[in-house]
PDB file of C-alpha atoms in Angstrom:
ATOM      1  CA  ASP A   1      10.307 136.050 120.525  1.00 53.00           C
ATOM      2  CA  ALA A   2       8.472 139.069 121.607  1.00 57.00           C
ATOM      3  CA  LYS A   3      10.914 141.699 121.591  1.00 85.00           C
ATOM      4  CA  THR A   4      10.975 144.699 123.902  1.00 92.00           C
ATOM      5  CA  THR A   5      12.149 148.305 123.629  1.00 93.00           C
ATOM      6  CA  GLN A   6      13.061 150.863 126.320  1.00 96.00           C
ATOM      7  CA  PRO A   7      14.770 154.195 126.673  1.00 97.00           C
ATOM      8  CA  ASN A   8      18.524 153.695 127.716  1.00 96.00           C
ATOM      9  CA  SER A   9      18.344 155.781 130.505  1.00 97.00           C
ATOM     10  CA  MET A  10      16.004 158.053 132.374  1.00 97.00           C
ATOM     11  CA  GLU A  11      16.708 160.557 135.638  1.00 97.00           C
ATOM     12  CA  SER A  12      14.301 161.097 138.381  1.00 96.00           C
ATOM     13  CA  ASN A  13      14.062 163.411 141.597  1.00 96.00           C
ATOM     14  CA  GLU A  14      14.330 161.460 144.868  1.00 97.00           C
ATOM     15  CA  GLU A  15      10.676 161.054 146.484  1.00 96.00           C
ATOM     16  CA  GLU A  16       9.387 161.943 143.053  1.00 96.00           C
ATOM     17  CA  PRO A  17       7.187 159.289 140.752  1.00 96.00           C
ATOM     18  CA  VAL A  18       8.820 157.441 138.243  1.00 97.00           C
ATOM     19  CA  HIS A  19       7.231 155.813 135.172  1.00 98.00           C
ATOM     20  CA  LEU A  20       9.556 153.517 133.015  1.00 98.00           C
ATOM     21  CA  PRO A  21       8.189 152.666 129.516  1.00 97.00           C
ATOM     22  CA  CYS A  22       8.376 149.485 127.477  1.00 96.00           C
ATOM     23  CA  ASN A  23       7.085 148.552 124.240  1.00 95.00           C
ATOM     24  CA  HIS A  24       6.484 144.965 123.098  1.00 92.00           C
ATOM     25  CA  SER A  25       4.419 145.430 120.279  1.00 89.00           C
ATOM     26  CA  THR A  26       5.034 141.848 119.015  1.00 88.00           C
ATOM     27  CA  ILE A  27       3.989 139.940 121.974  1.00 89.00           C
ATOM     28  CA  SER A  28       1.795 137.095 121.930  1.00 87.00           C
ATOM     29  CA  GLY A  29      -1.566 136.925 123.976  1.00 86.00           C
ATOM     30  CA  THR A  30      -0.641 134.353 126.655  1.00 88.00           C
ATOM     31  CA  ASP A  31       2.655 136.087 127.392  1.00 90.00           C
ATOM     32  CA  TYR A  32       3.236 137.796 130.654  1.00 92.00           C
ATOM     33  CA  ILE A  33       5.140 140.928 131.008  1.00 93.00           C
ATOM     34  CA  HIS A  34       7.833 140.846 133.431  1.00 95.00           C
ATOM     35  CA  TRP A  35      10.001 143.663 135.397  1.00 96.00           C
ATOM     36  CA  TYR A  36      13.214 143.228 137.006  1.00 97.00           C
ATOM     37  CA  ARG A  37      15.894 145.459 138.341  1.00 97.00           C
ATOM     38  CA  GLN A  38      19.583 144.838 138.586  1.00 96.00           C
ATOM     39  CA  LEU A  39      21.979 146.764 141.067  1.00 94.00           C
ATOM     40  CA  PRO A  40      25.269 146.911 140.520  1.00 89.00           C
ATOM     41  CA  SER A  41      27.174 143.691 140.989  1.00 89.00           C
ATOM     42  CA  GLN A  42      23.936 141.903 141.751  1.00 93.00           C
ATOM     43  CA  GLY A  43      21.621 139.672 140.107  1.00 94.00           C
ATOM     44  CA  PRO A  44      18.210 140.535 138.881  1.00 95.00           C
ATOM     45  CA  GLU A  45      15.670 141.087 141.305  1.00 95.00           C
ATOM     46  CA  TYR A  46      12.046 140.478 140.354  1.00 95.00           C
ATOM     47  CA  VAL A  47       9.836 143.684 140.346  1.00 96.00           C
ATOM     48  CA  ILE A  48       6.581 142.757 139.315  1.00 96.00           C
ATOM     49  CA  HIS A  49       4.536 140.762 136.089  1.00 94.00           C
ATOM     50  CA  GLY A  50       1.289 140.820 134.942  1.00 94.00           C
ATOM     51  CA  LEU A  51      -0.954 139.578 131.851  1.00 93.00           C
ATOM     52  CA  THR A  52      -3.591 141.971 131.009  1.00 92.00           C
ATOM     53  CA  SER A  53      -4.499 143.712 134.089  1.00 88.00           C
ATOM     54  CA  ASN A  54      -2.614 146.411 136.036  1.00 91.00           C
ATOM     55  CA  VAL A  55      -0.921 145.138 138.946  1.00 94.00           C
ATOM     56  CA  ASN A  56       0.332 146.487 142.309  1.00 94.00           C
ATOM     57  CA  ASN A  57       2.693 145.191 144.784  1.00 92.00           C
ATOM     58  CA  ARG A  58       4.762 146.648 147.650  1.00 91.00           C
ATOM     59  CA  MET A  59       7.489 147.647 145.016  1.00 90.00           C
ATOM     60  CA  ALA A  60       5.727 149.190 142.126  1.00 95.00           C
ATOM     61  CA  SER A  61       2.931 148.961 140.036  1.00 97.00           C
ATOM     62  CA  LEU A  62       2.530 147.862 136.262  1.00 97.00           C
ATOM     63  CA  ALA A  63       0.153 149.641 133.922  1.00 97.00           C
ATOM     64  CA  ILE A  64      -0.407 147.491 130.547  1.00 96.00           C
ATOM     65  CA  ALA A  65      -1.864 149.091 127.649  1.00 95.00           C
ATOM     66  CA  GLU A  66      -5.260 147.614 126.570  1.00 94.00           C
ATOM     67  CA  ASP A  67      -3.891 146.355 123.317  1.00 93.00           C
ATOM     68  CA  ARG A  68      -1.012 144.865 125.380  1.00 93.00           C
ATOM     69  CA  LYS A  69       1.802 146.536 122.964  1.00 93.00           C
ATOM     70  CA  SER A  70       3.058 148.535 125.904  1.00 95.00           C
ATOM     71  CA  SER A  71       3.577 148.906 129.467  1.00 96.00           C
ATOM     72  CA  THR A  72       4.774 151.232 132.238  1.00 97.00           C
ATOM     73  CA  LEU A  73       6.369 150.523 135.398  1.00 98.00           C
ATOM     74  CA  ILE A  74       5.638 153.053 137.964  1.00 97.00           C
ATOM     75  CA  LEU A  75       7.540 153.554 141.033  1.00 97.00           C
ATOM     76  CA  HIS A  76       5.143 155.731 143.417  1.00 95.00           C
ATOM     77  CA  ARG A  77       8.255 157.537 145.206  1.00 95.00           C
ATOM     78  CA  ALA A  78      11.740 157.034 143.854  1.00 96.00           C
ATOM     79  CA  THR A  79      14.473 156.478 146.590  1.00 96.00           C
ATOM     80  CA  LEU A  80      18.188 156.553 146.097  1.00 96.00           C
ATOM     81  CA  ARG A  81      17.993 152.749 146.394  1.00 94.00           C
ATOM     82  CA  ASP A  82      15.722 152.482 143.024  1.00 96.00           C
ATOM     83  CA  ALA A  83      18.739 153.423 141.019  1.00 97.00           C
ATOM     84  CA  ALA A  84      19.439 150.205 138.935  1.00 97.00           C
ATOM     85  CA  VAL A  85      18.767 149.094 135.621  1.00 96.00           C
ATOM     86  CA  TYR A  86      15.212 148.005 134.781  1.00 98.00           C
ATOM     87  CA  TYR A  87      14.506 145.483 132.339  1.00 96.00           C
ATOM     88  CA  CYS A  88      11.252 144.897 130.727  1.00 96.00           C
ATOM     89  CA  THR A  89      10.483 141.363 129.410  1.00 94.00           C
ATOM     90  CA  THR A  90       8.088 138.781 128.363  1.00 90.00           C
ATOM     91  CA  ASN A  91       8.234 135.286 129.186  1.00 86.00           C
ATOM     92  CA  ALA A  92       7.492 133.901 125.769  1.00 83.00           C
ATOM     93  CA  GLY A  93       8.312 130.234 125.390  1.00 81.00           C
ATOM     94  CA  ASN A  94       8.939 129.677 129.297  1.00 81.00           C
ATOM     95  CA  MET A  95      11.919 131.729 129.188  1.00 87.00           C
ATOM     96  CA  LEU A  96      12.801 135.503 129.676  1.00 89.00           C
ATOM     97  CA  THR A  97      15.043 137.274 126.834  1.00 87.00           C
ATOM     98  CA  PHE A  98      16.496 140.548 127.711  1.00 88.00           C
ATOM     99  CA  GLY A  99      17.244 143.789 125.903  1.00 85.00           C
ATOM    100  CA  GLY A 100      19.314 146.246 127.229  1.00 88.00           C
ATOM    101  CA  GLY A 101      17.029 147.754 129.683  1.00 94.00           C
ATOM    102  CA  THR A 102      16.519 151.396 131.532  1.00 97.00           C
ATOM    103  CA  ARG A 103      19.387 152.974 133.507  1.00 97.00           C
ATOM    104  CA  LEU A 104      17.380 154.835 136.081  1.00 98.00           C
ATOM    105  CA  MET A 105      19.335 157.768 137.824  1.00 97.00           C
ATOM    106  CA  VAL A 106      17.541 159.055 141.146  1.00 97.00           C
ATOM    107  CA  LYS A 107      19.035 162.608 142.144  1.00 96.00           C
ATOM    108  CA  PRO A 108      18.691 163.756 145.666  1.00 94.00           C
TER     109      PRO A 108
ATOM    110  CA  ASN B   1      15.462 129.414 153.033  1.00 62.00           C
ATOM    111  CA  ALA B   2      18.620 130.465 150.835  1.00 76.00           C
ATOM    112  CA  GLY B   3      17.032 130.691 147.089  1.00 94.00           C
ATOM    113  CA  VAL B   4      19.315 130.215 144.325  1.00 97.00           C
ATOM    114  CA  THR B   5      22.557 129.455 145.360  1.00 97.00           C
ATOM    115  CA  GLN B   6      25.566 129.546 142.696  1.00 97.00           C
ATOM    116  CA  THR B   7      29.204 128.217 143.340  1.00 97.00           C
ATOM    117  CA  PRO B   8      31.750 129.224 142.978  1.00 97.00           C
ATOM    118  CA  LYS B   9      31.517 133.169 143.103  1.00 96.00           C
ATOM    119  CA  PHE B  10      34.638 133.864 141.173  1.00 97.00           C
ATOM    120  CA  ARG B  11      37.075 131.722 138.796  1.00 96.00           C
ATOM    121  CA  VAL B  12      39.715 132.235 136.643  1.00 97.00           C
ATOM    122  CA  LEU B  13      40.585 129.555 133.898  1.00 97.00           C
ATOM    123  CA  LYS B  14      43.388 129.467 131.346  1.00 97.00           C
ATOM    124  CA  THR B  15      42.138 128.993 127.668  1.00 98.00           C
ATOM    125  CA  GLY B  16      41.280 125.086 127.254  1.00 97.00           C
ATOM    126  CA  GLN B  17      40.850 124.178 130.551  1.00 97.00           C
ATOM    127  CA  SER B  18      37.250 122.769 131.802  1.00 97.00           C
ATOM    128  CA  MET B  19      34.935 123.617 134.997  1.00 96.00           C
ATOM    129  CA  THR B  20      31.784 123.150 136.210  1.00 97.00           C
ATOM    130  CA  LEU B  21      29.297 126.198 137.555  1.00 98.00           C
ATOM    131  CA  LEU B  22      26.581 124.667 140.036  1.00 97.00           C
ATOM    132  CA  CYS B  23      23.262 125.999 140.614  1.00 98.00           C
ATOM    133  CA  ALA B  24      21.252 124.823 143.573  1.00 98.00           C
ATOM    134  CA  GLN B  25      17.617 126.127 144.345  1.00 97.00           C
ATOM    135  CA  ASP B  26      15.657 124.868 147.661  1.00 96.00           C
ATOM    136  CA  MET B  27      12.147 126.239 146.451  1.00 94.00           C
ATOM    137  CA  ASN B  28      11.187 123.155 144.722  1.00 94.00           C
ATOM    138  CA  HIS B  29      10.910 125.206 141.391  1.00 95.00           C
ATOM    139  CA  GLU B  30      10.314 123.170 138.141  1.00 94.00           C
ATOM    140  CA  TYR B  31      12.215 125.698 136.126  1.00 95.00           C
ATOM    141  CA  MET B  32      15.820 126.656 136.039  1.00 97.00           C
ATOM    142  CA  TYR B  33      17.990 128.897 133.545  1.00 97.00           C
ATOM    143  CA  TRP B  34      21.607 129.772 132.844  1.00 98.00           C
ATOM    144  CA  TYR B  35      22.090 133.507 131.616  1.00 97.00           C
ATOM    145  CA  ARG B  36      25.475 135.259 130.507  1.00 97.00           C
ATOM    146  CA  GLN B  37      25.976 138.785 131.017  1.00 96.00           C
ATOM    147  CA  ASP B  38      28.739 140.760 129.138  1.00 94.00           C
ATOM    148  CA  PRO B  39      29.977 144.197 130.409  1.00 87.00           C
ATOM    149  CA  GLY B  40      27.079 146.637 129.761  1.00 83.00           C
ATOM    150  CA  MET B  41      24.535 144.308 128.079  1.00 86.00           C
ATOM    151  CA  GLY B  42      21.470 142.234 129.065  1.00 88.00           C
ATOM    152  CA  LEU B  43      21.370 138.964 129.990  1.00 93.00           C
ATOM    153  CA  ARG B  44      21.423 136.050 127.321  1.00 94.00           C
ATOM    154  CA  LEU B  45      20.211 132.733 127.876  1.00 95.00           C
ATOM    155  CA  ILE B  46      22.631 129.831 127.326  1.00 97.00           C
ATOM    156  CA  HIS B  47      20.485 126.674 128.719  1.00 97.00           C
ATOM    157  CA  TYR B  48      17.427 125.975 130.292  1.00 96.00           C
ATOM    158  CA  SER B  49      15.477 122.860 132.273  1.00 96.00           C
ATOM    159  CA  VAL B  50      11.724 122.798 132.463  1.00 94.00           C
ATOM    160  CA  GLY B  51      12.111 119.728 135.076  1.00 94.00           C
ATOM    161  CA  GLU B  52      14.545 117.065 136.197  1.00 95.00           C
ATOM    162  CA  GLY B  53      15.834 115.405 133.675  1.00 94.00           C
ATOM    163  CA  THR B  54      15.399 117.913 130.622  1.00 95.00           C
ATOM    164  CA  THR B  55      17.555 120.348 129.144  1.00 97.00           C
ATOM    165  CA  ALA B  56      17.013 122.622 125.969  1.00 96.00           C
ATOM    166  CA  LYS B  57      19.070 125.318 124.122  1.00 96.00           C
ATOM    167  CA  GLY B  58      18.917 128.833 124.663  1.00 94.00           C
ATOM    168  CA  GLU B  59      19.872 131.806 122.561  1.00 92.00           C
ATOM    169  CA  VAL B  60      23.808 131.267 123.050  1.00 95.00           C
ATOM    170  CA  PRO B  61      24.366 127.557 123.774  1.00 97.00           C
ATOM    171  CA  ASP B  62      27.811 127.017 121.889  1.00 96.00           C
ATOM    172  CA  GLY B  63      30.483 126.072 123.994  1.00 96.00           C
ATOM    173  CA  TYR B  64      28.463 125.168 127.139  1.00 98.00           C
ATOM    174  CA  ASN B  65      26.631 121.890 128.529  1.00 97.00           C
ATOM    175  CA  VAL B  66      24.184 121.525 130.945  1.00 98.00           C
ATOM    176  CA  SER B  67      23.009 118.764 133.122  1.00 97.00           C
ATOM    177  CA  ARG B  68      19.853 118.425 135.531  1.00 97.00           C
ATOM    178  CA  LEU B  69      19.905 115.121 137.446  1.00 95.00           C
ATOM    179  CA  LYS B  70      18.514 116.398 140.455  1.00 96.00           C
ATOM    180  CA  LYS B  71      15.556 118.901 140.583  1.00 96.00           C
ATOM    181  CA  GLN B  72      17.183 121.284 142.979  1.00 97.00           C
ATOM    182  CA  ASN B  73      20.662 121.478 140.789  1.00 98.00           C
ATOM    183  CA  PHE B  74      21.333 122.663 137.665  1.00 98.00           C
ATOM    184  CA  LEU B  75      24.857 122.377 136.412  1.00 98.00           C
ATOM    185  CA  LEU B  76      26.752 124.428 133.594  1.00 98.00           C
ATOM    186  CA  GLY B  77      29.733 123.062 132.373  1.00 98.00           C
ATOM    187  CA  LEU B  78      32.508 124.480 129.717  1.00 96.00           C
ATOM    188  CA  GLU B  79      34.623 121.955 128.114  1.00 92.00           C
ATOM    189  CA  SER B  80      37.514 123.714 126.746  1.00 96.00           C
ATOM    190  CA  ALA B  81      37.238 127.456 128.000  1.00 97.00           C
ATOM    191  CA  ALA B  82      37.743 130.253 125.489  1.00 97.00           C
ATOM    192  CA  PRO B  83      38.317 134.096 126.132  1.00 96.00           C
ATOM    193  CA  SER B  84      35.119 134.616 124.620  1.00 96.00           C
ATOM    194  CA  GLN B  85      33.679 132.847 127.912  1.00 97.00           C
ATOM    195  CA  THR B  86      34.640 135.568 129.956  1.00 97.00           C
ATOM    196  CA  SER B  87      31.473 136.761 131.595  1.00 97.00           C
ATOM    197  CA  VAL B  88      29.364 137.054 134.878  1.00 98.00           C
ATOM    198  CA  TYR B  89      26.998 133.884 134.785  1.00 98.00           C
ATOM    199  CA  PHE B  90      23.597 134.032 136.246  1.00 98.00           C
ATOM    200  CA  CYS B  91      21.432 131.029 137.163  1.00 98.00           C
ATOM    201  CA  ALA B  92      17.595 131.620 137.981  1.00 97.00           C
ATOM    202  CA  SER B  93      14.754 129.391 138.705  1.00 97.00           C
ATOM    203  CA  ARG B  94      11.010 129.539 138.743  1.00 94.00           C
ATOM    204  CA  THR B  95       7.629 127.669 139.248  1.00 87.00           C
ATOM    205  CA  GLY B  96       4.443 128.315 137.354  1.00 77.00           C
ATOM    206  CA  GLY B  97       3.035 131.982 137.647  1.00 74.00           C
ATOM    207  CA  VAL B  98       5.640 133.679 139.435  1.00 80.00           C
ATOM    208  CA  GLY B  99       8.759 135.520 138.831  1.00 89.00           C
ATOM    209  CA  TYR B 100      12.072 134.153 138.542  1.00 94.00           C
ATOM    210  CA  THR B 101      14.532 134.126 141.444  1.00 96.00           C
ATOM    211  CA  PHE B 102      17.990 135.180 140.627  1.00 97.00           C
ATOM    212  CA  GLY B 103      21.336 134.075 141.851  1.00 97.00           C
ATOM    213  CA  SER B 104      24.196 136.088 142.915  1.00 96.00           C
ATOM    214  CA  GLY B 105      26.002 135.309 139.795  1.00 97.00           C
ATOM    215  CA  THR B 106      29.457 133.502 139.185  1.00 97.00           C
ATOM    216  CA  ARG B 107      32.215 135.907 137.761  1.00 97.00           C
ATOM    217  CA  LEU B 108      34.302 133.907 135.408  1.00 97.00           C
ATOM    218  CA  THR B 109      37.722 135.214 133.542  1.00 97.00           C
ATOM    219  CA  VAL B 110      39.361 133.197 131.222  1.00 97.00           C
ATOM    220  CA  VAL B 111      42.925 133.890 130.309  1.00 97.00           C
TER     221      VAL B 111
END
């Protein structure tokens, strides 16, 4: 199991970029890195995933370290609607294993 | 396209009662998963399925059974509910190379 480590919480100002870090030092070479977010009383929502190269989509960017032992989720301009718990996980053995995630608070 | 639908959304059970949670997906996904989430915690995998007719145990399988008789449905059963099974249950599905799609959850209380 590739375990992930994230800060418990982070704070950001509205309309500023946010960098959410994640360590996954035991990841194997074929495991994808996934990010999900969960708003209160909702199911997790897919944000982005990648293997080695940096990835961009309409929601966020994912920067993956060259040694793949860490990654950073980048929200380019945080909005109040981005306040959520963000989970970094890996798809080891065809399943996602979730840690405690990072609670992102966005200040107006 | 409804995605992943879970029924029921809420349920209260008495200790020792049984029930089945239904997860249905309309995306033709091969893989399906059942997770539970306790207050303030991350999700923990109960059981999963890599295809119709197959199931496998996750991190916390005790007290639960599952079946995947049809590709689009994944059922989670509690044979004799216990207060420790009070939780929010999430179903998810995926196909190769894409992210997981989660349902909106079933809030179960066992009294």
